[in-house]
């Protein structure tokens, strides 16, 4: 390709710019080319309604993908949890770099754990999954819808409007290298076994056009982490099968360790008694060979979705989704499905 700068499309938020900057520096190192950040405003950045009312997943991605398809930029960096599970026509997720801390954290003024907060304490979150998890941990608290950037969310704790907010640990880590963002507040990390997070949380997705210059695709592919790709593919496969077009709150996290994958998945009902969970460990036979085959085949934009590693992730995710549905999640999905 030519010697012009590589254009990386990103949202304008502080977090999006920080994580896009991380990818830009790595891509400059690999390619020897300058990478420019192209700031793009999405509906999710300008509309202050709740994310659920805006359609949830995908509200931040649509405008960015339109810009990529139109040639306004050469690649995109997304928070993977913000992407719909269905692929976008003509585009490919060419890399998922190594995942950061996937846990959620509860931010408070005084360090009181969520489980010990008094009745009526105000906890901010706009996520249906997090709302369910907060109320499972402490049924006496009140949840309040929450929008805005990380600074403004924590500001509502500092000024006493809220007693706590629930945020992603990865987001804090990417913008808060010196600890100044939390500054004086307290962070309680929630365990992924009892509090699985959103499918793909803490992972980045680097997306390009399928017909992009093969050299650009090859450079991007070098940023891909096979273990992260496996885990998030499994999570997103499970999510897609569970949701089936609905908005049921689902938490799922997969951890690969010592040639097995442990998966915790929860589908949250209207009350705790109707929740459906799976917590399983699945052996990964010939994992090293699967990873090696994946690495050899990922140079093209399509190969990453056809090899054995990805097929195995999808198989496990699909199997677990069927078990959840058979064990009662189908009733939650039906109840939560929007009427039209």
Short mmCIF file of C-alpha atoms in Angstrom, two decimals:
data_model
loop_
_atom_site.label_atom_id
_atom_site.label_comp_id
_atom_site.label_asym_id
_atom_site.label_seq_id
_atom_site.Cartn_x
_atom_site.Cartn_y
_atom_site.Cartn_z
CA UNK A 1 0.00 0.00 0.00
CA UNK A 2 1.04 3.65 -0.33
CA UNK A 3 3.05 5.59 2.24
CA UNK A 4 0.12 7.75 3.34
CA UNK A 5 -0.98 7.60 6.97
CA UNK A 6 -3.26 4.81 8.14
CA UNK A 7 -6.58 6.30 9.27
CA UNK A 8 -8.02 4.74 12.44
CA UNK A 9 -11.66 5.57 13.15
CA UNK A 10 -12.70 5.99 16.78
CA UNK A 11 -15.39 7.50 18.96
CA UNK A 12 -14.53 10.84 20.60
CA UNK A 13 -14.84 9.75 24.23
CA UNK A 14 -11.82 9.78 26.52
CA UNK A 15 -11.91 6.00 26.84
CA UNK A 16 -12.32 5.37 23.10
CA UNK A 17 -9.44 7.71 22.31
CA UNK A 18 -7.24 6.03 24.92
CA UNK A 19 -7.81 2.51 23.67
CA UNK A 20 -7.56 3.57 20.03
CA UNK A 21 -4.26 5.25 20.89
CA UNK A 22 -2.95 1.96 22.28
CA UNK A 23 -3.78 0.19 19.02
CA UNK A 24 -2.39 3.05 16.95
CA UNK A 25 1.00 2.86 18.67
CA UNK A 26 1.20 -0.91 18.18
CA UNK A 27 0.19 -0.61 14.53
CA UNK A 28 2.81 2.09 13.94
CA UNK A 29 5.44 -0.19 15.45
CA UNK A 30 4.43 -3.11 13.22
CA UNK A 31 3.87 -1.21 9.98
CA UNK A 32 6.43 1.60 10.23
CA UNK A 33 3.63 3.93 9.13
CA UNK A 34 1.97 6.89 10.83
CA UNK A 35 -1.51 6.16 12.22
CA UNK A 36 -3.96 9.06 12.44
CA UNK A 37 -7.02 8.98 14.71
CA UNK A 38 -10.21 9.97 12.87
CA UNK A 39 -12.85 11.02 15.41
CA UNK A 40 -16.40 9.93 14.58
CA UNK A 41 -19.54 10.84 16.53
CA UNK A 42 -22.17 8.12 17.01
CA UNK A 43 -25.80 8.38 18.12
CA UNK A 44 -24.84 6.89 21.45
CA UNK A 45 -22.51 9.87 22.03
CA UNK A 46 -25.16 12.53 21.37
CA UNK A 47 -28.45 10.98 22.53
CA UNK A 48 -28.71 10.99 26.32
CA UNK A 49 -31.59 8.50 26.51
CA UNK A 50 -30.89 5.17 28.22
CA UNK A 51 -28.92 2.67 26.19
CA UNK A 52 -31.74 0.15 26.50
CA UNK A 53 -34.21 2.58 24.89
CA UNK A 54 -31.74 3.31 22.08
CA UNK A 55 -31.43 -0.36 21.25
CA UNK A 56 -28.51 -1.34 23.50
CA UNK A 57 -25.77 -3.21 21.67
CA UNK A 58 -24.74 -1.55 18.42
CA UNK A 59 -25.75 2.02 19.22
CA UNK A 60 -22.09 3.10 19.28
CA UNK A 61 -20.98 1.00 16.32
CA UNK A 62 -23.39 1.88 13.51
CA UNK A 63 -22.00 5.29 12.57
CA UNK A 64 -18.40 4.07 12.81
CA UNK A 65 -19.13 1.15 10.51
CA UNK A 66 -20.81 3.47 8.04
CA UNK A 67 -17.67 5.61 8.00
CA UNK A 68 -15.45 2.57 7.43
CA UNK A 69 -17.62 1.25 4.61
CA UNK A 70 -17.63 4.70 3.00
CA UNK A 71 -13.83 4.95 3.05
CA UNK A 72 -13.66 7.73 5.65
CA UNK A 73 -11.15 5.61 7.58
CA UNK A 74 -9.12 2.43 7.05
CA UNK A 75 -9.94 0.56 10.26
CA UNK A 76 -11.91 0.90 13.48
CA UNK A 77 -11.27 0.13 17.12
CA UNK A 78 -14.34 -0.90 19.14
CA UNK A 79 -14.99 -2.12 22.63
CA UNK A 80 -16.03 -5.62 21.60
CA UNK A 81 -18.94 -5.72 24.04
CA UNK A 82 -20.51 -2.82 22.09
CA UNK A 83 -20.68 -4.80 18.84
CA UNK A 84 -23.72 -6.82 17.74
CA UNK A 85 -22.92 -10.53 17.46
CA UNK A 86 -24.05 -10.65 13.82
CA UNK A 87 -21.23 -9.75 11.36
CA UNK A 88 -21.44 -6.52 9.40
CA UNK A 89 -21.62 -7.08 5.62
CA UNK A 90 -18.31 -6.34 3.94
CA UNK A 91 -16.43 -5.89 7.23
CA UNK A 92 -14.27 -8.25 9.28
CA UNK A 93 -13.01 -8.22 12.87
CA UNK A 94 -9.37 -8.71 11.89
CA UNK A 95 -7.88 -8.73 15.38
CA UNK A 96 -8.77 -8.98 19.05
CA UNK A 97 -5.70 -7.96 21.08
CA UNK A 98 -5.00 -9.55 24.47
CA UNK A 99 -7.87 -8.94 26.84
CA UNK A 100 -7.60 -6.64 29.86
CA UNK A 101 -9.26 -7.16 33.27
CA UNK A 102 -12.80 -8.33 32.45
CA UNK A 103 -14.28 -7.68 35.91
CA UNK A 104 -16.80 -5.03 36.90
CA UNK A 105 -15.96 -2.71 39.77
CA UNK A 106 -18.20 -0.90 42.22
CA UNK A 107 -17.02 2.65 42.94
CA UNK A 108 -17.95 4.19 46.31
CA UNK A 109 -16.94 7.15 48.47
CA UNK A 110 -16.19 5.23 51.66
CA UNK A 111 -15.35 1.67 50.56
CA UNK A 112 -18.54 0.04 51.82
CA UNK A 113 -18.93 -3.24 49.90
CA UNK A 114 -22.02 -3.53 47.71
CA UNK A 115 -23.34 -6.45 49.76
CA UNK A 116 -23.16 -4.34 52.95
CA UNK A 117 -24.77 -1.14 51.67
CA UNK A 118 -27.81 0.00 53.67
CA UNK A 119 -31.37 -0.24 52.40
CA UNK A 120 -32.12 2.58 49.99
CA UNK A 121 -28.51 3.16 48.92
CA UNK A 122 -28.43 4.52 45.36
CA UNK A 123 -26.40 2.56 42.82
CA UNK A 124 -25.95 3.86 39.29
CA UNK A 125 -25.91 1.64 36.21
CA UNK A 126 -27.77 1.61 32.89
CA UNK A 127 -27.11 -2.06 32.12
CA UNK A 128 -29.97 -4.55 32.61
CA UNK A 129 -27.38 -7.23 33.42
CA UNK A 130 -25.70 -5.09 36.06
CA UNK A 131 -29.06 -4.05 37.52
CA UNK A 132 -29.93 -7.71 38.03
CA UNK A 133 -26.50 -8.47 39.53
CA UNK A 134 -26.63 -5.48 41.89
CA UNK A 135 -30.05 -6.56 43.20
CA UNK A 136 -28.92 -10.18 43.58
CA UNK A 137 -25.98 -8.98 45.69
CA UNK A 138 -28.10 -6.56 47.75
CA UNK A 139 -31.88 -6.50 47.21
CA UNK A 140 -32.28 -3.46 49.45
CA UNK A 141 -30.47 -0.93 47.26
CA UNK A 142 -32.04 1.25 44.58
CA UNK A 143 -30.67 1.27 41.02
CA UNK A 144 -30.60 4.45 38.95
CA UNK A 145 -30.03 4.79 35.20
CA UNK A 146 -26.55 6.04 34.37
CA UNK A 147 -25.10 7.60 31.23
CA UNK A 148 -22.06 9.76 30.51
CA UNK A 149 -18.31 9.30 30.50
CA UNK A 150 -16.31 7.69 33.29
CA UNK A 151 -15.42 11.03 34.91
CA UNK A 152 -19.02 12.22 35.03
CA UNK A 153 -20.24 8.89 36.41
CA UNK A 154 -17.74 8.95 39.25
CA UNK A 155 -18.54 12.62 39.78
CA UNK A 156 -22.06 11.62 40.76
CA UNK A 157 -20.57 9.54 43.57
CA UNK A 158 -18.23 12.32 44.68
CA UNK A 159 -21.03 14.89 44.87
CA UNK A 160 -23.33 12.54 46.82
CA UNK A 161 -26.00 12.14 44.14
CA UNK A 162 -25.25 8.40 44.07
CA UNK A 163 -23.73 6.12 46.68
CA UNK A 164 -22.05 3.88 44.10
CA UNK A 165 -21.66 3.29 40.38
CA UNK A 166 -20.77 0.08 38.54
CA UNK A 167 -18.06 0.37 35.88
CA UNK A 168 -15.78 -1.89 33.86
CA UNK A 169 -12.34 -2.39 35.37
CA UNK A 170 -10.75 -2.38 31.91
CA UNK A 171 -12.08 1.07 31.11
CA UNK A 172 -10.69 2.51 34.33
CA UNK A 173 -7.34 0.84 33.69
CA UNK A 174 -7.01 2.20 30.17
CA UNK A 175 -7.52 5.83 31.13
CA UNK A 176 -6.21 5.86 34.68
CA UNK A 177 -2.56 4.85 34.61
CA UNK A 178 -1.69 7.19 37.48
CA UNK A 179 -4.82 6.66 39.58
CA UNK A 180 -5.97 10.26 39.22
CA UNK A 181 -9.38 9.39 37.78
CA UNK A 182 -10.50 7.39 40.82
CA UNK A 183 -8.73 9.91 43.07
CA UNK A 184 -10.05 9.40 46.62
CA UNK A 185 -12.84 6.98 45.73
CA UNK A 186 -12.82 3.27 46.48
CA UNK A 187 -13.03 0.38 43.98
CA UNK A 188 -14.50 -3.03 44.83
CA UNK A 189 -13.77 -5.67 42.18
CA UNK A 190 -16.54 -8.22 41.62
CA UNK A 191 -15.56 -11.85 41.08
CA UNK A 192 -16.20 -13.20 37.58
CA UNK A 193 -17.56 -16.52 38.86
CA UNK A 194 -20.42 -14.93 40.79
CA UNK A 195 -20.63 -11.82 38.59
CA UNK A 196 -19.96 -12.72 34.91
CA UNK A 197 -19.75 -9.65 32.73
CA UNK A 198 -20.85 -8.78 29.20
CA UNK A 199 -19.77 -11.01 26.33
CA UNK A 200 -16.44 -9.65 25.10
CA UNK A 201 -16.00 -7.21 27.99
CA UNK A 202 -12.43 -5.84 28.28
CA UNK A 203 -11.53 -6.99 24.75
CA UNK A 204 -10.98 -4.67 21.80
CA UNK A 205 -12.08 -5.42 18.25
CA UNK A 206 -10.08 -4.07 15.31
CA UNK A 207 -12.35 -4.02 12.28
CA UNK A 208 -11.51 -3.44 8.62
CA UNK A 209 -13.12 -3.86 5.22
CA UNK A 210 -12.85 -7.36 3.80
CA UNK A 211 -11.49 -5.88 0.57
CA UNK A 212 -8.85 -3.76 2.36
CA UNK A 213 -5.25 -3.84 1.18
CA UNK A 214 -3.86 -7.30 2.08
CA UNK A 215 -0.81 -5.66 3.64
CA UNK A 216 -2.98 -3.65 6.01
CA UNK A 217 -4.92 -6.77 6.97
CA UNK A 218 -1.65 -8.61 7.62
CA UNK A 219 -0.38 -5.82 9.87
CA UNK A 220 -3.62 -5.77 11.84
CA UNK A 221 -3.58 -9.57 12.18
CA UNK A 222 -0.28 -9.34 14.04
CA UNK A 223 -2.15 -7.61 16.88
CA UNK A 224 -4.50 -10.58 17.32
CA UNK A 225 -4.34 -12.78 20.44
CA UNK A 226 -5.60 -16.33 19.74
CA UNK A 227 -6.64 -17.12 23.31
CA UNK A 228 -8.62 -13.90 23.57
CA UNK A 229 -10.21 -14.58 20.18
CA UNK A 230 -11.24 -18.06 21.35
CA UNK A 231 -12.77 -16.84 24.62
CA UNK A 232 -14.72 -13.92 23.19
CA UNK A 233 -15.94 -15.94 20.21
CA UNK A 234 -17.35 -18.52 22.65
CA UNK A 235 -19.02 -15.80 24.72
CA UNK A 236 -20.54 -14.04 21.71
CA UNK A 237 -21.76 -17.32 20.21
CA UNK A 238 -23.55 -18.11 23.47
CA UNK A 239 -24.99 -14.61 23.68
CA UNK A 240 -26.30 -14.71 20.12
CA UNK A 241 -28.02 -18.04 20.68
CA UNK A 242 -29.55 -16.93 24.00
CA UNK A 243 -30.80 -13.53 22.88
CA UNK A 244 -32.47 -14.60 19.64
CA UNK A 245 -33.52 -10.99 19.11
CA UNK A 246 -34.51 -10.32 22.73
CA UNK A 247 -33.07 -8.03 25.41
CA UNK A 248 -32.70 -10.52 28.27
CA UNK A 249 -29.81 -9.58 30.60
CA UNK A 250 -27.01 -12.13 30.20
CA UNK A 251 -23.58 -12.37 31.84
CA UNK A 252 -20.96 -14.73 30.41
CA UNK A 253 -17.21 -15.10 30.84
CA UNK A 254 -14.81 -17.72 29.50
CA UNK A 255 -11.34 -18.33 30.96
CA UNK A 256 -8.79 -20.50 29.16
CA UNK A 257 -6.25 -22.19 31.45
CA UNK A 258 -4.20 -25.42 31.30
CA UNK A 259 -5.90 -26.74 28.15
CA UNK A 260 -9.43 -26.27 29.37
CA UNK A 261 -11.94 -23.48 29.27
CA UNK A 262 -14.13 -22.55 32.24
CA UNK A 263 -17.36 -20.79 31.34
CA UNK A 264 -19.78 -19.08 33.71
CA UNK A 265 -23.03 -17.90 32.16
CA UNK A 266 -26.10 -16.43 33.86
CA UNK A 267 -29.43 -15.46 32.33
CA UNK A 268 -31.24 -13.18 34.77
CA UNK A 269 -34.99 -13.40 35.22
CA UNK A 270 -37.44 -10.99 36.81
CA UNK A 271 -36.37 -12.31 40.23
CA UNK A 272 -33.48 -14.36 41.55
CA UNK A 273 -35.48 -17.59 41.75
CA UNK A 274 -35.92 -17.62 37.98
CA UNK A 275 -32.25 -17.08 37.08
CA UNK A 276 -30.61 -19.81 34.99
CA UNK A 277 -26.87 -20.50 35.30
CA UNK A 278 -24.15 -22.73 33.90
CA UNK A 279 -20.65 -23.03 35.37
CA UNK A 280 -18.66 -25.66 33.47
CA UNK A 281 -15.11 -26.61 32.54
CA UNK A 282 -14.58 -28.09 29.08
CA UNK A 283 -11.32 -29.83 28.03
CA UNK A 284 -9.55 -28.34 25.00
CA UNK A 285 -7.89 -31.21 23.18
CA UNK A 286 -4.84 -30.22 21.08
CA UNK A 287 -5.17 -26.56 22.03
CA UNK A 288 -1.62 -25.75 20.93
CA UNK A 289 -2.27 -27.26 17.50
CA UNK A 290 -5.53 -25.32 17.18
CA UNK A 291 -3.73 -22.08 18.05
CA UNK A 292 -0.93 -22.79 15.60
CA UNK A 293 -3.43 -23.47 12.82
CA UNK A 294 -5.26 -20.27 13.69
CA UNK A 295 -2.07 -18.21 13.52
CA UNK A 296 -1.12 -19.68 10.15
CA UNK A 297 -4.53 -18.96 8.67
CA UNK A 298 -5.35 -15.52 10.03
CA UNK A 299 -3.45 -13.50 7.41
CA UNK A 300 -6.55 -13.15 5.23
CA UNK A 301 -9.63 -11.37 6.47
CA UNK A 302 -11.78 -14.49 6.15
CA UNK A 303 -9.53 -17.26 7.47
CA UNK A 304 -9.94 -16.23 11.11
CA UNK A 305 -13.58 -17.34 10.98
CA UNK A 306 -13.01 -20.72 9.32
CA UNK A 307 -10.31 -22.54 11.26
CA UNK A 308 -10.55 -25.15 14.01
CA UNK A 309 -9.96 -22.84 16.96
CA UNK A 310 -12.92 -20.63 16.11
CA UNK A 311 -15.10 -23.61 15.21
CA UNK A 312 -14.41 -25.16 18.62
CA UNK A 313 -15.27 -21.91 20.42
CA UNK A 314 -18.56 -21.67 18.56
CA UNK A 315 -19.37 -25.30 19.27
CA UNK A 316 -18.90 -24.86 23.03
CA UNK A 317 -20.82 -21.59 23.10
CA UNK A 318 -23.71 -23.05 21.13
CA UNK A 319 -23.88 -26.17 23.32
CA UNK A 320 -23.98 -24.12 26.52
CA UNK A 321 -26.66 -21.85 25.08
CA UNK A 322 -28.84 -24.87 24.35
CA UNK A 323 -28.38 -26.11 27.92
CA UNK A 324 -29.37 -22.72 29.32
CA UNK A 325 -32.45 -22.57 27.12
CA UNK A 326 -33.46 -26.12 28.01
CA UNK A 327 -33.05 -25.35 31.72
CA UNK A 328 -35.43 -22.40 31.70
CA UNK A 329 -33.69 -19.50 29.95
CA UNK A 330 -36.16 -19.90 27.07
CA UNK A 331 -38.91 -18.69 29.40
CA UNK A 332 -36.86 -15.61 30.31
CA UNK A 333 -36.12 -14.90 26.66
CA UNK A 334 -39.84 -15.14 25.81
CA UNK A 335 -40.83 -12.85 28.67
CA UNK A 336 -38.16 -10.27 27.88
CA UNK A 337 -38.75 -10.25 24.13
CA UNK A 338 -40.08 -6.87 22.91
CA UNK A 339 -43.67 -6.74 21.73
CA UNK A 340 -44.48 -5.05 18.43
#
